[in-house]
Amino acid sequence: MFEIVIGLEVHVQLNTKTKLFCSCATSFGSKPNTNVCEVCLALPGSLPVINKEATHKAIMLATALNAKINKKSIFNRKNYFYPDLPTGYQISQFEIPIVGLGSLEIEFDDGSKKTIGVTRAHLENDAGKNIHKGDYSCVDLNRAGTPLLEIVSEPDMRSADEALRYLKKLHSIVRYLGISDANMQEGSFRCDVNVSIRPKGETKLYTRCEIKNMNSFKFIQKAIAYEVQRQSEAWEDGTYEKEVVQETRLFDVHLGETRSMRGKEDAADYRYFPDPDLKPLVLSQEVIDKYSKIPELPDAKKQRFIQTYKIKEYDANVLISSIEMANFFEAMLKFEISPKNAVTWLCVELQARLKEGASLNECLVDAKKLASLIKHIEDGIISAKAAKEILDVLVQKEASIDTLIDELGLKQVSDDGAILAIIEEVLAKNQDKVEEYKSGKDKLFGFFVGQVMKASKGSANPAKANELLKKALK
Ligand code: ADP
Ligand code: ZN
Ligand code: MG
């Protein structure tokens, strides 16, 4: 039997206003080659200047990962040739990165936990983009020089499931910290997945393959499954030595397979050396202290939600899965509604009505509006069923809840007299059942409630109907 070994290199694009070594904007989607200057174009005589904001964001991440912060770190040139890299080298960090050893805890569905080591995190600039068009290619350098924080894990993960838990946790941490928008489609959170196998019980590391540039959880899972299968089959066929070599592979999303892209270069191939244009990066204790004060992280938020609002752990997990959801939830509670209702209406009802992949922030229904809808139910003005109908409309267009209640005729009847009249009618029609009920068939109570609700076309306040029915049947 084999054991799977996975180590991840995650590239997080920092959401600084400007690039890592110049003052060009980092905005996504601008016209090609408009956010460029002499530094990111590598014109002769231009010199890089480190972006402070990027270093602050690295300190925040280090704090979240309980990692060592190197007060003095070094920028190195990593030399390689590619058309989207005008300098001919990437500025990165090598022996002494800004963030040293740390860790991240992942949690399984049964509540058990595992700590994954984080080897390091270093600052580096991104390359531009080659855009291939038929028989020619274009180069867009808008992205060249964008700050990346590369977070390298230890080879501590033993399954695709563990790798995904690690990635999702890290993704939510950078979003909580607000250091990256971590938008996977746009590539601001992407990773290289290193996979190897070994016979169970062995501690030695075997040859790894690196699957480059993955930016979808679903594809990462598929790529790992494919790679594990490929490597174990090679082992069993006796072709492991030949087939499994240290190399960079690409995942083909259409075929669902990985394939060889190039042999894996070793560090020596890159001719790393300290960049003579940049002094060592020195962080003062003052700056470290200032940026070590980070916002509440997912785990702490979860505990606080469970304790303060007395909600289930499962619900707390759903709420903290994104910072938008957690903030939306707490914003709703300012309107004095029950936390349990808030969870259901946010995580189930509203979520189900969001367009696939849409974020809560773009939704027409904000926390105040959803809270107000819930308040209408809690006050007995509308039924939960009516509220669902109203929510259907609210996610589509700007509208007032009270107007909709009137327009759709959803006001609940809570008036004793009106409900009593219906009850009397129902009981009169079902004399036989009333006798049965009185002779001890308690179960029939539900039947009566159902009949009353039906007769009122769902408009009777159920709590009221229950109460009055009980009295009437006595
Ligand atoms: P490189 O940039 O050359 O890929 P790094 O040291 O930056 O090298 O990253 C190597 C990554 O590969 C780390 O995440 C590490 O945990 C992982 N790794 C190293 N050896 C193995 C192995 N045998 N199997 C799986 N992952 C590995
Ligand atoms: Zn520039
Ligand atoms: Mg790598």
Short mmCIF file of C-alpha atoms and ligand atoms in Angstrom, two decimals:
data_model
loop_
_atom_site.label_atom_id
_atom_site.label_comp_id
_atom_site.label_asym_id
_atom_site.label_seq_id
_atom_site.Cartn_x
_atom_site.Cartn_y
_atom_site.Cartn_z
CA MET A 1 0.00 0.00 0.00
CA PHE A 2 1.12 3.53 -0.77
CA GLU A 3 1.08 6.68 1.21
CA ILE A 4 0.43 9.95 -0.63
CA VAL A 5 2.73 12.89 0.09
CA ILE A 6 1.69 16.40 -0.87
CA GLY A 7 3.37 19.77 -0.43
CA LEU A 8 1.86 23.02 -1.69
CA GLU A 9 3.30 26.28 -2.94
CA VAL A 10 0.57 28.90 -2.85
CA HIS A 11 0.91 32.19 -4.67
CA VAL A 12 -1.17 34.91 -3.11
CA GLN A 13 -1.41 38.15 -5.01
CA LEU A 14 -1.29 40.94 -2.46
CA ASN A 15 -3.90 43.67 -2.89
CA THR A 16 -1.50 46.57 -2.57
CA LYS A 17 -2.39 49.71 -4.50
CA THR A 18 0.89 49.63 -6.43
CA LYS A 19 3.36 47.05 -7.68
CA LEU A 20 6.14 45.53 -5.58
CA PHE A 21 9.04 47.63 -6.87
CA CYS A 22 7.45 50.61 -8.65
CA SER A 23 4.41 52.84 -8.35
CA CYS A 24 2.36 51.39 -11.21
CA ALA A 25 -1.21 50.42 -10.37
CA THR A 26 -2.00 46.74 -9.77
CA SER A 27 -5.59 46.88 -11.05
CA PHE A 28 -6.90 43.88 -12.93
CA GLY A 29 -8.41 44.13 -16.41
CA SER A 30 -6.87 47.41 -17.64
CA LYS A 31 -5.99 47.88 -21.31
CA PRO A 32 -2.82 45.87 -22.09
CA ASN A 33 0.49 47.57 -21.29
CA THR A 34 -1.05 50.65 -19.68
CA ASN A 35 0.06 50.00 -16.09
CA VAL A 36 3.76 49.94 -16.87
CA CYS A 37 6.81 52.11 -16.26
CA GLU A 38 10.57 51.98 -16.75
CA VAL A 39 10.98 49.70 -13.74
CA CYS A 40 8.48 47.01 -14.74
CA LEU A 41 9.63 47.27 -18.37
CA ALA A 42 13.25 46.88 -17.17
CA LEU A 43 14.53 49.91 -19.07
CA PRO A 44 18.25 50.52 -18.54
CA GLY A 45 19.05 52.62 -15.51
CA SER A 46 15.75 52.03 -13.72
CA LEU A 47 15.94 50.93 -10.09
CA PRO A 48 13.47 49.01 -7.92
CA VAL A 49 12.15 50.38 -4.62
CA ILE A 50 10.37 47.99 -2.23
CA ASN A 51 6.68 48.63 -1.52
CA LYS A 52 6.20 49.01 2.25
CA GLU A 53 2.57 47.98 2.14
CA ALA A 54 3.57 44.56 0.78
CA THR A 55 5.98 44.01 3.68
CA HIS A 56 3.24 44.94 6.16
CA LYS A 57 0.92 42.38 4.62
CA ALA A 58 3.63 39.74 4.90
CA ILE A 59 3.93 40.51 8.63
CA MET A 60 0.17 40.05 9.00
CA LEU A 61 0.30 36.66 7.35
CA ALA A 62 3.27 35.61 9.48
CA THR A 63 1.26 36.48 12.59
CA ALA A 64 -1.72 34.44 11.41
CA LEU A 65 0.52 31.42 10.79
CA ASN A 66 2.42 31.83 14.06
CA ALA A 67 5.50 32.11 11.92
CA LYS A 68 8.89 33.54 12.52
CA ILE A 69 9.40 37.01 11.03
CA ASN A 70 12.89 37.60 9.76
CA LYS A 71 13.83 41.13 10.74
CA LYS A 72 16.35 41.11 7.97
CA SER A 73 15.57 39.37 4.70
CA ILE A 74 17.23 39.37 1.31
CA PHE A 75 15.96 39.79 -2.24
CA ASN A 76 17.52 37.52 -4.83
CA ARG A 77 17.48 37.39 -8.57
CA LYS A 78 16.04 34.18 -9.96
CA ASN A 79 17.31 34.03 -13.52
CA TYR A 80 15.33 32.58 -16.38
CA PHE A 81 14.27 33.66 -19.81
CA TYR A 82 10.67 34.05 -20.89
CA PRO A 83 9.03 36.73 -23.07
CA ASP A 84 6.76 37.92 -20.26
CA LEU A 85 9.75 38.69 -18.04
CA PRO A 86 11.53 41.78 -19.39
CA THR A 87 14.30 41.77 -16.76
CA GLY A 88 15.38 38.22 -17.53
CA TYR A 89 15.08 37.47 -13.83
CA GLN A 90 12.40 37.46 -11.19
CA ILE A 91 13.09 39.29 -7.94
CA SER A 92 12.31 36.79 -5.21
CA GLN A 93 13.69 35.69 -1.87
CA PHE A 94 15.75 32.58 -1.39
CA GLU A 95 17.86 31.76 1.64
CA ILE A 96 16.38 34.40 3.94
CA PRO A 97 12.70 35.05 3.19
CA ILE A 98 10.61 37.61 5.10
CA VAL A 99 8.52 34.87 6.75
CA GLY A 100 10.14 31.77 8.26
CA LEU A 101 8.80 28.60 9.85
CA GLY A 102 5.13 28.59 10.85
CA SER A 103 2.11 26.31 10.79
CA LEU A 104 -1.55 26.02 9.98
CA GLU A 105 -4.11 23.79 11.64
CA ILE A 106 -6.68 21.98 9.55
CA GLU A 107 -9.85 20.47 10.94
CA PHE A 108 -11.76 17.37 9.81
CA ASP A 109 -15.50 16.80 9.83
CA ASP A 110 -15.30 14.75 13.04
CA GLY A 111 -13.63 17.70 14.78
CA SER A 112 -10.14 16.15 14.87
CA LYS A 113 -7.25 18.36 13.87
CA LYS A 114 -3.88 18.18 12.17
CA THR A 115 -1.07 20.70 12.02
CA ILE A 116 0.55 21.33 8.65
CA GLY A 117 3.99 22.89 8.69
CA VAL A 118 4.61 26.05 6.71
CA THR A 119 8.23 26.17 5.64
CA ARG A 120 8.36 29.81 4.63
CA ALA A 121 6.68 32.65 2.79
CA HIS A 122 8.55 35.01 0.56
CA LEU A 123 7.85 38.15 -1.43
CA GLU A 124 8.38 38.15 -5.17
CA ASN A 125 7.12 39.94 -8.24
CA ASP A 126 4.82 38.37 -10.77
CA ALA A 127 5.62 38.13 -14.48
CA GLY A 128 3.47 39.54 -17.30
CA LYS A 129 1.18 37.48 -19.47
CA ASN A 130 1.66 35.95 -22.89
CA ILE A 131 -1.53 35.89 -24.89
CA HIS A 132 -1.43 33.39 -27.73
CA LYS A 133 -3.40 34.20 -30.88
CA GLY A 134 -3.12 31.66 -33.64
CA ASP A 135 0.35 31.90 -35.15
CA TYR A 136 1.56 34.84 -33.07
CA SER A 137 1.59 35.85 -29.42
CA CYS A 138 1.17 39.12 -27.56
CA VAL A 139 2.80 40.17 -24.32
CA ASP A 140 0.86 42.17 -21.72
CA LEU A 141 3.08 43.53 -18.96
CA ASN A 142 0.35 45.01 -16.76
CA ARG A 143 0.80 42.17 -14.30
CA ALA A 144 4.61 42.31 -14.39
CA GLY A 145 5.79 43.46 -10.99
CA THR A 146 2.58 42.69 -9.09
CA PRO A 147 3.44 41.58 -5.54
CA LEU A 148 3.09 37.92 -4.68
CA LEU A 149 3.53 36.21 -1.38
CA GLU A 150 4.51 32.62 -2.01
CA ILE A 151 3.61 30.38 0.91
CA VAL A 152 5.44 27.06 0.87
CA SER A 153 4.19 24.15 2.97
CA GLU A 154 6.08 21.17 4.31
CA PRO A 155 5.24 17.89 2.54
CA ASP A 156 2.82 17.15 5.39
CA MET A 157 -0.44 16.38 3.60
CA ARG A 158 -1.44 12.76 3.05
CA SER A 159 -4.51 13.04 0.83
CA ALA A 160 -6.28 15.37 -1.59
CA ASP A 161 -8.78 15.99 1.20
CA GLU A 162 -6.05 17.29 3.52
CA ALA A 163 -4.61 19.44 0.73
CA LEU A 164 -8.01 21.00 0.05
CA ARG A 165 -8.64 21.67 3.73
CA TYR A 166 -5.26 23.37 3.95
CA LEU A 167 -5.93 25.47 0.86
CA LYS A 168 -9.42 26.49 1.93
CA LYS A 169 -8.17 27.46 5.37
CA LEU A 170 -5.32 29.50 3.92
CA HIS A 171 -7.70 31.08 1.42
CA SER A 172 -10.05 32.16 4.15
CA ILE A 173 -7.19 33.46 6.32
CA VAL A 174 -5.85 35.78 3.62
CA ARG A 175 -9.39 37.02 3.00
CA TYR A 176 -9.95 37.60 6.73
CA LEU A 177 -6.67 39.47 6.92
CA GLY A 178 -7.73 41.52 3.90
CA ILE A 179 -4.29 41.16 2.31
CA SER A 180 -5.56 39.68 -0.96
CA ASP A 181 -8.86 39.38 -2.73
CA ALA A 182 -7.78 35.77 -3.35
CA ASN A 183 -9.99 35.58 -6.41
CA MET A 184 -9.21 32.18 -7.87
CA GLN A 185 -10.68 32.79 -11.34
CA GLU A 186 -8.53 35.88 -11.74
CA GLY A 187 -5.52 33.94 -10.49
CA SER A 188 -4.85 35.96 -7.36
CA PHE A 189 -4.79 32.72 -5.33
CA ARG A 190 -3.16 29.88 -7.22
CA CYS A 191 -0.91 27.01 -6.34
CA ASP A 192 1.64 24.47 -7.43
CA VAL A 193 0.82 21.01 -6.15
CA ASN A 194 3.75 18.69 -5.42
CA VAL A 195 2.80 15.03 -5.31
CA SER A 196 4.73 11.85 -4.58
CA ILE A 197 3.95 8.40 -3.25
CA ARG A 198 5.87 6.00 -1.05
CA PRO A 199 5.32 2.57 0.48
CA LYS A 200 3.38 2.92 3.73
CA GLY A 201 5.67 3.05 6.73
CA GLU A 202 8.63 4.61 4.94
CA THR A 203 9.75 8.07 5.99
CA LYS A 204 12.02 8.82 3.06
CA LEU A 205 10.61 11.19 0.42
CA TYR A 206 10.32 9.82 -3.10
CA THR A 207 10.39 11.71 -6.38
CA ARG A 208 7.82 14.49 -6.62
CA CYS A 209 6.01 15.86 -9.59
CA GLU A 210 4.93 19.45 -9.49
CA ILE A 211 1.58 20.33 -11.04
CA LYS A 212 1.79 24.00 -11.90
CA ASN A 213 -0.62 26.88 -11.64
CA MET A 214 -3.81 25.37 -10.32
CA ASN A 215 -6.61 27.74 -9.43
CA SER A 216 -9.66 25.61 -8.80
CA PHE A 217 -10.29 23.35 -5.79
CA LYS A 218 -12.14 20.89 -7.97
CA PHE A 219 -9.32 20.55 -10.48
CA ILE A 220 -6.70 20.31 -7.74
CA GLN A 221 -8.56 17.31 -6.36
CA LYS A 222 -8.76 15.71 -9.81
CA ALA A 223 -5.12 16.42 -10.62
CA ILE A 224 -3.95 14.80 -7.37
CA ALA A 225 -6.12 11.74 -7.97
CA TYR A 226 -4.75 11.37 -11.49
CA GLU A 227 -1.14 11.83 -10.42
CA VAL A 228 -1.41 9.34 -7.55
CA GLN A 229 -2.94 6.80 -9.91
CA ARG A 230 -0.23 7.37 -12.53
CA GLN A 231 2.58 7.03 -10.04
CA SER A 232 1.22 3.94 -8.30
CA GLU A 233 0.53 2.19 -11.58
CA ALA A 234 4.10 2.89 -12.69
CA TRP A 235 5.30 1.43 -9.37
CA GLU A 236 3.28 -1.71 -9.83
CA ASP A 237 4.33 -2.09 -13.46
CA GLY A 238 7.98 -1.73 -12.52
CA THR A 239 8.36 1.42 -14.61
CA TYR A 240 8.48 3.86 -11.69
CA GLU A 241 12.14 4.82 -12.17
CA LYS A 242 11.52 5.68 -15.78
CA GLU A 243 8.05 7.24 -15.60
CA VAL A 244 8.20 9.17 -12.37
CA VAL A 245 10.87 11.81 -12.67
CA GLN A 246 11.20 15.18 -11.01
CA GLU A 247 9.33 17.39 -13.43
CA THR A 248 6.77 20.09 -13.88
CA ARG A 249 3.41 18.89 -15.15
CA LEU A 250 0.30 20.63 -16.37
CA PHE A 251 -3.25 19.55 -15.65
CA ASP A 252 -5.41 19.36 -18.75
CA VAL A 253 -8.91 20.22 -17.60
CA HIS A 254 -10.54 18.73 -20.69
CA LEU A 255 -8.80 15.36 -20.53
CA GLY A 256 -8.62 15.30 -16.73
CA GLU A 257 -4.96 14.25 -16.88
CA THR A 258 -1.60 15.74 -16.02
CA ARG A 259 1.13 15.76 -18.62
CA SER A 260 4.78 16.58 -18.65
CA MET A 261 5.62 20.20 -19.38
CA ARG A 262 9.34 20.33 -18.69
CA GLY A 263 11.99 18.74 -16.54
CA LYS A 264 12.07 20.34 -13.14
CA GLU A 265 14.85 22.80 -12.73
CA ASP A 266 16.89 22.72 -9.55
CA ALA A 267 17.68 25.83 -7.56
CA ALA A 268 21.15 25.79 -9.15
CA ASP A 269 19.64 26.28 -12.61
CA TYR A 270 18.29 29.65 -11.57
CA ARG A 271 21.66 31.09 -10.57
CA TYR A 272 20.17 32.80 -7.55
CA PHE A 273 22.18 35.71 -6.23
CA PRO A 274 21.35 38.71 -4.03
CA ASP A 275 19.95 41.55 -6.11
CA PRO A 276 22.62 44.27 -6.05
CA ASP A 277 19.93 46.90 -6.68
CA LEU A 278 18.14 46.16 -3.40
CA LYS A 279 19.48 46.44 0.10
CA PRO A 280 18.50 43.81 2.67
CA LEU A 281 14.94 44.40 3.82
CA VAL A 282 15.06 45.43 7.48
CA LEU A 283 11.91 45.54 9.61
CA SER A 284 11.86 47.52 12.85
CA GLN A 285 10.25 46.04 15.96
CA GLU A 286 7.85 48.96 15.87
CA VAL A 287 6.57 48.05 12.43
CA ILE A 288 6.36 44.38 13.34
CA ASP A 289 4.34 45.18 16.47
CA LYS A 290 2.03 47.45 14.54
CA TYR A 291 1.15 44.93 11.85
CA SER A 292 1.02 41.93 14.17
CA LYS A 293 -2.29 43.26 15.44
CA ILE A 294 -4.48 41.34 13.05
CA PRO A 295 -8.27 40.99 12.73
CA GLU A 296 -10.13 38.06 14.28
CA LEU A 297 -9.38 34.85 12.36
CA PRO A 298 -11.86 32.10 11.37
CA ASP A 299 -11.19 29.77 14.34
CA ALA A 300 -11.58 32.50 16.94
CA LYS A 301 -14.69 33.81 15.23
CA LYS A 302 -16.21 30.37 15.23
CA GLN A 303 -15.69 29.91 18.96
CA ARG A 304 -17.12 33.33 19.66
CA PHE A 305 -20.19 32.67 17.49
CA ILE A 306 -20.88 29.39 19.27
CA GLN A 307 -20.49 30.90 22.72
CA THR A 308 -22.18 34.25 22.17
CA TYR A 309 -25.04 33.25 19.93
CA LYS A 310 -25.52 29.64 21.09
CA ILE A 311 -25.54 28.28 17.57
CA LYS A 312 -24.52 24.81 16.45
CA GLU A 313 -20.92 24.10 15.50
CA TYR A 314 -22.06 23.04 12.04
CA ASP A 315 -23.78 26.38 11.48
CA ALA A 316 -20.80 28.28 12.85
CA ASN A 317 -18.60 26.48 10.32
CA VAL A 318 -20.85 27.54 7.47
CA LEU A 319 -20.93 31.14 8.70
CA ILE A 320 -17.18 31.53 9.08
CA SER A 321 -16.43 29.89 5.74
CA SER A 322 -16.29 33.37 4.26
CA ILE A 323 -15.72 36.72 5.90
CA GLU A 324 -18.63 38.24 3.95
CA MET A 325 -21.01 35.66 5.38
CA ALA A 326 -19.70 36.10 8.92
CA ASN A 327 -20.03 39.88 8.70
CA PHE A 328 -23.48 39.66 7.15
CA PHE A 329 -24.61 37.40 9.99
CA GLU A 330 -23.39 39.74 12.70
CA ALA A 331 -24.84 42.76 10.92
CA MET A 332 -28.25 41.06 10.94
CA LEU A 333 -28.14 40.44 14.67
CA LYS A 334 -28.02 44.19 15.33
CA PHE A 335 -31.74 44.14 14.51
CA GLU A 336 -32.62 41.89 17.43
CA ILE A 337 -33.70 38.78 15.64
CA SER A 338 -33.02 35.25 16.80
CA PRO A 339 -29.56 33.97 15.79
CA LYS A 340 -31.08 30.66 14.79
CA ASN A 341 -33.43 32.35 12.32
CA ALA A 342 -30.57 34.50 11.08
CA VAL A 343 -28.52 31.37 10.30
CA THR A 344 -31.36 29.66 8.44
CA TRP A 345 -32.37 32.64 6.38
CA LEU A 346 -28.82 33.59 5.49
CA CYS A 347 -27.21 30.18 4.97
CA VAL A 348 -30.16 28.33 3.49
CA GLU A 349 -32.78 30.66 2.02
CA LEU A 350 -30.69 33.58 0.77
CA GLN A 351 -27.80 31.35 -0.28
CA ALA A 352 -30.12 29.21 -2.39
CA ARG A 353 -31.34 32.30 -4.20
CA LEU A 354 -27.91 33.71 -5.04
CA LYS A 355 -26.72 33.22 -8.57
CA GLU A 356 -24.03 30.57 -8.89
CA GLY A 357 -20.72 32.05 -7.81
CA ALA A 358 -22.24 35.44 -6.93
CA SER A 359 -20.96 37.10 -3.78
CA LEU A 360 -23.15 38.27 -0.93
CA ASN A 361 -21.87 41.80 -1.41
CA GLU A 362 -23.45 42.01 -4.85
CA CYS A 363 -26.81 40.75 -3.63
CA LEU A 364 -29.73 43.22 -3.57
CA VAL A 365 -30.73 41.95 -0.15
CA ASP A 366 -28.45 43.36 2.53
CA ALA A 367 -28.26 42.39 6.19
CA LYS A 368 -30.78 45.02 7.24
CA LYS A 369 -33.36 43.89 4.72
CA LEU A 370 -33.04 40.21 5.49
CA ALA A 371 -33.21 40.95 9.21
CA SER A 372 -36.34 43.01 8.66
CA LEU A 373 -37.93 40.13 6.75
CA ILE A 374 -37.18 37.80 9.65
CA LYS A 375 -38.55 40.33 12.09
CA HIS A 376 -41.83 40.30 10.15
CA ILE A 377 -42.04 36.54 10.72
CA GLU A 378 -41.06 36.74 14.36
CA ASP A 379 -43.72 39.41 14.94
CA GLY A 380 -46.37 37.23 13.34
CA ILE A 381 -47.03 39.62 10.47
CA ILE A 382 -46.22 37.08 7.78
CA SER A 383 -45.68 33.35 7.71
CA ALA A 384 -42.32 31.78 6.86
CA LYS A 385 -43.85 30.57 3.64
CA ALA A 386 -44.89 34.10 2.70
CA ALA A 387 -41.42 35.37 3.57
CA LYS A 388 -39.91 32.95 1.08
CA GLU A 389 -42.18 34.31 -1.61
CA ILE A 390 -41.11 37.84 -0.73
CA LEU A 391 -37.44 36.89 -0.75
CA ASP A 392 -37.86 35.49 -4.26
CA VAL A 393 -38.80 39.00 -5.36
CA LEU A 394 -36.28 40.87 -3.22
CA VAL A 395 -33.27 39.13 -4.80
CA GLN A 396 -34.56 40.15 -8.22
CA LYS A 397 -35.40 43.81 -7.69
CA GLU A 398 -35.25 46.68 -5.28
CA ALA A 399 -38.58 46.65 -3.37
CA SER A 400 -40.03 47.35 0.04
CA ILE A 401 -41.10 44.41 2.16
CA ASP A 402 -44.30 46.08 3.36
CA THR A 403 -45.34 47.01 -0.17
CA LEU A 404 -44.78 43.43 -1.27
CA ILE A 405 -46.83 42.07 1.61
CA ASP A 406 -49.74 44.24 0.46
CA GLU A 407 -49.28 43.62 -3.23
CA LEU A 408 -49.04 39.87 -2.87
CA GLY A 409 -51.73 39.73 -0.18
CA LEU A 410 -49.48 37.90 2.24
CA LYS A 411 -50.49 39.53 5.48
CA GLN A 412 -51.06 36.91 8.08
CA VAL A 413 -54.38 36.78 9.92
CA SER A 414 -53.69 37.01 13.64
CA ASP A 415 -57.04 38.42 14.62
CA ASP A 416 -58.74 36.03 17.11
CA GLY A 417 -62.22 36.52 15.73
CA ALA A 418 -61.32 35.74 12.15
CA ILE A 419 -59.37 32.62 13.08
CA LEU A 420 -62.06 31.40 15.48
CA ALA A 421 -64.63 31.65 12.70
CA ILE A 422 -62.51 29.39 10.53
CA ILE A 423 -61.96 26.96 13.39
CA GLU A 424 -65.66 26.64 14.06
CA GLU A 425 -66.29 25.95 10.41
CA VAL A 426 -63.60 23.25 10.33
CA LEU A 427 -64.84 21.56 13.49
CA ALA A 428 -68.44 21.62 12.28
CA LYS A 429 -67.42 19.90 9.07
CA ASN A 430 -65.48 17.22 10.89
CA GLN A 431 -67.72 16.21 13.75
CA ASP A 432 -66.65 12.55 13.54
CA LYS A 433 -62.98 13.47 13.93
CA VAL A 434 -63.81 15.75 16.85
CA GLU A 435 -65.45 12.79 18.63
CA GLU A 436 -62.42 10.59 17.95
CA TYR A 437 -60.11 13.31 19.24
CA LYS A 438 -62.14 13.70 22.40
CA SER A 439 -62.07 9.96 23.00
CA GLY A 440 -58.26 10.11 23.14
CA LYS A 441 -56.89 10.16 19.60
CA ASP A 442 -54.53 13.09 20.28
CA LYS A 443 -52.73 12.65 17.00
CA LEU A 444 -55.68 14.22 15.20
CA PHE A 445 -54.66 17.63 16.48
CA GLY A 446 -52.26 18.02 13.55
CA PHE A 447 -55.10 17.23 11.18
CA PHE A 448 -57.19 20.10 12.56
CA VAL A 449 -54.30 22.55 12.33
CA GLY A 450 -53.78 21.52 8.73
CA GLN A 451 -57.47 22.02 7.91
CA VAL A 452 -57.53 25.46 9.53
CA MET A 453 -54.42 26.56 7.63
CA LYS A 454 -55.91 25.24 4.43
CA ALA A 455 -59.25 26.95 4.96
CA SER A 456 -57.44 30.24 5.57
CA LYS A 457 -55.38 29.69 2.40
CA GLY A 458 -52.26 29.69 4.53
CA SER A 459 -52.85 33.15 5.92
CA ALA A 460 -53.71 32.20 9.50
CA ASN A 461 -50.97 32.79 12.04
CA PRO A 462 -50.03 29.19 12.91
CA ALA A 463 -49.16 29.91 16.53
CA LYS A 464 -52.48 31.65 17.02
CA ALA A 465 -54.35 28.91 15.21
CA ASN A 466 -52.75 26.31 17.47
CA GLU A 467 -53.61 28.15 20.61
CA LEU A 468 -57.21 28.81 19.65
CA LEU A 469 -57.74 25.28 18.38
CA LYS A 470 -56.58 23.82 21.66
CA LYS A 471 -59.12 25.91 23.51
CA ALA A 472 -61.91 25.12 21.06
CA LEU A 473 -61.34 21.39 21.35
CA LYS A 474 -61.43 21.35 25.13
P1 ADP B 1 10.55 24.53 -5.90
O1 ADP B 1 10.25 25.98 -6.02
O2 ADP B 1 11.76 24.08 -6.57
O3 ADP B 1 9.37 23.68 -6.27
P2 ADP B 1 10.22 24.74 -3.07
O4 ADP B 1 11.16 24.36 -1.97
O5 ADP B 1 9.80 26.15 -3.20
O6 ADP B 1 10.88 24.20 -4.39
O7 ADP B 1 8.90 23.88 -2.93
C1 ADP B 1 8.91 22.52 -2.86
C2 ADP B 1 7.54 22.05 -2.44
O8 ADP B 1 7.46 20.68 -2.69
C3 ADP B 1 7.26 22.21 -0.96
O9 ADP B 1 5.92 22.55 -0.75
C4 ADP B 1 7.55 20.83 -0.39
O10 ADP B 1 6.79 20.53 0.75
C5 ADP B 1 7.14 19.95 -1.54
N1 ADP B 1 7.85 18.67 -1.61
C6 ADP B 1 9.17 18.48 -1.53
N2 ADP B 1 9.47 17.18 -1.67
C7 ADP B 1 8.30 16.51 -1.86
C8 ADP B 1 7.94 15.15 -2.10
N3 ADP B 1 8.82 14.19 -2.18
N4 ADP B 1 6.62 14.88 -2.26
C9 ADP B 1 5.70 15.83 -2.22
N5 ADP B 1 5.98 17.12 -1.99
C10 ADP B 1 7.27 17.48 -1.82
ZN ZN B 2 6.00 50.05 -13.06
MG MG B 3 7.76 24.49 -6.93
#
